[in-house]
Coordinates of C-alpha atoms in Angstrom, one line a residue:
X29 CA 26.3 -16.5 -12.4
X30 CA 29.0 -18.9 -13.1
X31 CA 29.6 -22.6 -12.6
X32 CA 32.9 -23.9 -11.4
X33 CA 34.1 -27.1 -13.0
X34 CA 37.7 -28.3 -12.1
X35 CA 38.7 -24.7 -11.6
X36 CA 37.2 -23.4 -14.9
X37 CA 34.7 -20.6 -14.8
X38 CA 31.8 -21.2 -17.2
X39 CA 29.2 -18.4 -17.8
X40 CA 25.7 -19.8 -17.5
X41 CA 23.8 -16.8 -18.9
X42 CA 21.6 -16.4 -15.8
X43 CA 22.8 -13.2 -14.2
X44 CA 19.4 -12.3 -12.6
X45 CA 18.8 -13.4 -9.1
X46 CA 16.2 -16.2 -8.8
X47 CA 14.6 -15.2 -5.4
X48 CA 13.2 -11.8 -4.6
X49 CA 15.2 -9.7 -2.2
X50 CA 13.7 -9.9 1.2
X51 CA 14.4 -8.1 4.4
X52 CA 12.5 -7.6 7.7
X53 CA 12.9 -5.4 10.7
X54 CA 11.3 -5.4 14.1
X55 CA 10.3 -2.1 15.8
X56 CA 9.3 -1.5 19.4
X57 CA 7.2 1.5 18.8
X58 CA 9.5 3.8 20.8
X59 CA 10.1 7.4 19.5
X60 CA 12.2 7.4 16.4
X61 CA 10.9 4.1 15.0
X62 CA 9.1 5.6 12.0
X63 CA 12.3 7.4 10.9
X64 CA 14.3 4.1 11.4
X65 CA 11.7 2.3 9.3
X66 CA 12.2 4.8 6.5
X67 CA 16.0 4.5 6.7
X68 CA 15.6 0.7 6.6
X69 CA 13.5 1.0 3.5
X70 CA 15.9 3.4 1.8
X71 CA 18.8 1.0 2.4
X72 CA 16.6 -1.8 1.0
X73 CA 16.0 0.3 -2.2
X74 CA 19.7 0.8 -2.7
X75 CA 20.3 -2.9 -2.3
X76 CA 17.5 -3.6 -4.8
X77 CA 19.1 -1.3 -7.3
X78 CA 22.5 -3.0 -6.8
X79 CA 21.4 -6.6 -6.7
X80 CA 18.4 -6.6 -9.0
X81 CA 19.4 -3.7 -11.2
X82 CA 16.1 -2.1 -10.4
X83 CA 15.7 1.1 -12.2
X84 CA 14.1 3.4 -9.6
X85 CA 13.8 7.1 -10.1
X86 CA 13.2 9.7 -7.4
X87 CA 9.4 9.3 -7.8
X88 CA 9.4 5.5 -7.2
X89 CA 11.8 6.0 -4.3
X90 CA 9.5 8.6 -2.8
X91 CA 6.4 6.5 -3.3
X92 CA 8.0 3.5 -1.5
X93 CA 9.2 5.7 1.4
X94 CA 5.8 7.3 1.7
X95 CA 4.0 3.9 1.8
X96 CA 6.4 2.7 4.4
X97 CA 5.8 5.8 6.5
X98 CA 2.0 5.6 6.3
X99 CA 1.8 1.9 7.1
X100 CA 4.4 2.0 9.9
X101 CA 2.7 5.2 11.4
X102 CA -0.6 3.4 11.4
X103 CA 0.9 0.4 13.2
X104 CA 2.6 2.7 15.6
X105 CA -0.5 4.6 16.4
X106 CA -3.1 1.8 16.5
X107 CA -1.3 -1.3 18.0
X108 CA -0.4 -1.9 21.6
X109 CA 2.9 -3.5 20.9
X110 CA 5.8 -4.0 18.5
X111 CA 5.4 -4.3 14.7
X112 CA 7.4 -5.8 11.9
X113 CA 8.2 -4.2 8.6
X114 CA 8.8 -6.7 5.8
X115 CA 10.1 -5.7 2.3
X116 CA 10.3 -7.9 -0.7
X117 CA 11.3 -6.7 -4.2
X118 CA 12.5 -7.5 -7.7
X119 CA 13.4 -5.2 -10.6
X120 CA 9.7 -4.6 -11.3
X121 CA 7.8 -4.6 -8.0
X122 CA 8.1 -4.1 -4.3
X123 CA 5.9 -5.4 -1.5
X124 CA 5.6 -3.5 1.8
X125 CA 4.0 -5.5 4.6
X126 CA 3.5 -4.3 8.2
X127 CA 2.5 -6.8 10.9
X128 CA 1.2 -5.5 14.1
X129 CA -0.6 -6.8 17.2
X130 CA -3.9 -5.0 16.8
X131 CA -6.8 -7.2 15.5
X132 CA -8.7 -4.0 14.4
X133 CA -8.8 -3.7 10.7
X134 CA -7.9 -0.3 9.2
X135 CA -10.7 1.7 7.6
X136 CA -10.4 3.7 4.4
X137 CA -12.6 6.8 4.7
X138 CA -14.4 8.4 1.8
X139 CA -12.5 11.2 0.1
X140 CA -13.0 14.4 2.0
X141 CA -10.6 17.3 1.5
X142 CA -12.1 19.0 4.6
X143 CA -11.1 16.1 6.9
X144 CA -7.9 16.6 8.9
X145 CA -5.9 13.5 9.2
X146 CA -6.8 9.9 8.5
X147 CA -5.7 10.0 4.8
X148 CA -3.0 7.4 5.2
X149 CA -4.7 4.4 3.5
X150 CA -6.2 6.7 0.9
X151 CA -2.6 7.7 0.0
X152 CA -1.4 4.1 0.0
X153 CA -4.3 3.1 -2.2
X154 CA -3.4 5.8 -4.7
X155 CA 0.3 4.7 -4.9
X156 CA -0.1 0.9 -4.7
X157 CA -1.0 -1.5 -7.4
X158 CA -2.6 -3.7 -4.7
X159 CA -3.5 -3.2 -1.1
X160 CA -4.6 -6.1 1.2
X161 CA -5.4 -6.5 4.9
X162 CA -5.4 -9.9 6.5
X163 CA -5.8 -11.1 10.0
X164 CA -2.8 -13.1 11.3
X165 CA -2.7 -15.1 14.6
X166 CA -1.2 -12.2 16.5
X167 CA -3.0 -9.3 14.9
X168 CA -3.0 -8.2 11.3
X169 CA -0.9 -7.6 8.2
X170 CA -1.3 -4.7 5.9
X171 CA 0.4 -5.4 2.5
X172 CA 0.9 -3.0 -0.4
X173 CA 2.4 -3.9 -3.7
X174 CA 4.0 -1.1 -5.7
X175 CA 5.0 -1.3 -9.4
X176 CA 8.5 -0.1 -10.0
X177 CA 8.3 0.0 -13.7
X178 CA 7.0 3.2 -15.4

């Protein structure tokens, strides 16, 4: 960053953004919303690379998109209304938060390779550094924190 003093440009030495990059999107739950959420997340990752110089490889990109897919799919299936996808990131971590109108808290089932379906939160837990669920006034928020550093 630079300071401007009487037209002179003075380097300050602080070239890293101070605030995390934050974006949010509202989805109605209509067909195509899950794909739109993934596209929104992919654009966010590109912006994070450009503005925060985040060094993300294909594996990190894939992990983020998979977590977004799983959390948004759960909100789409289990809530009776719209949901919000909120992303916040720096060069070292990214938080994916999904708010929906259902007060029912998600359940993580015990590992069972014979079970068909219901592996979403199991996958998210394996990829995330931290996973939290909290009730909010209009439903719940499921928040996953992913480490972007190897």
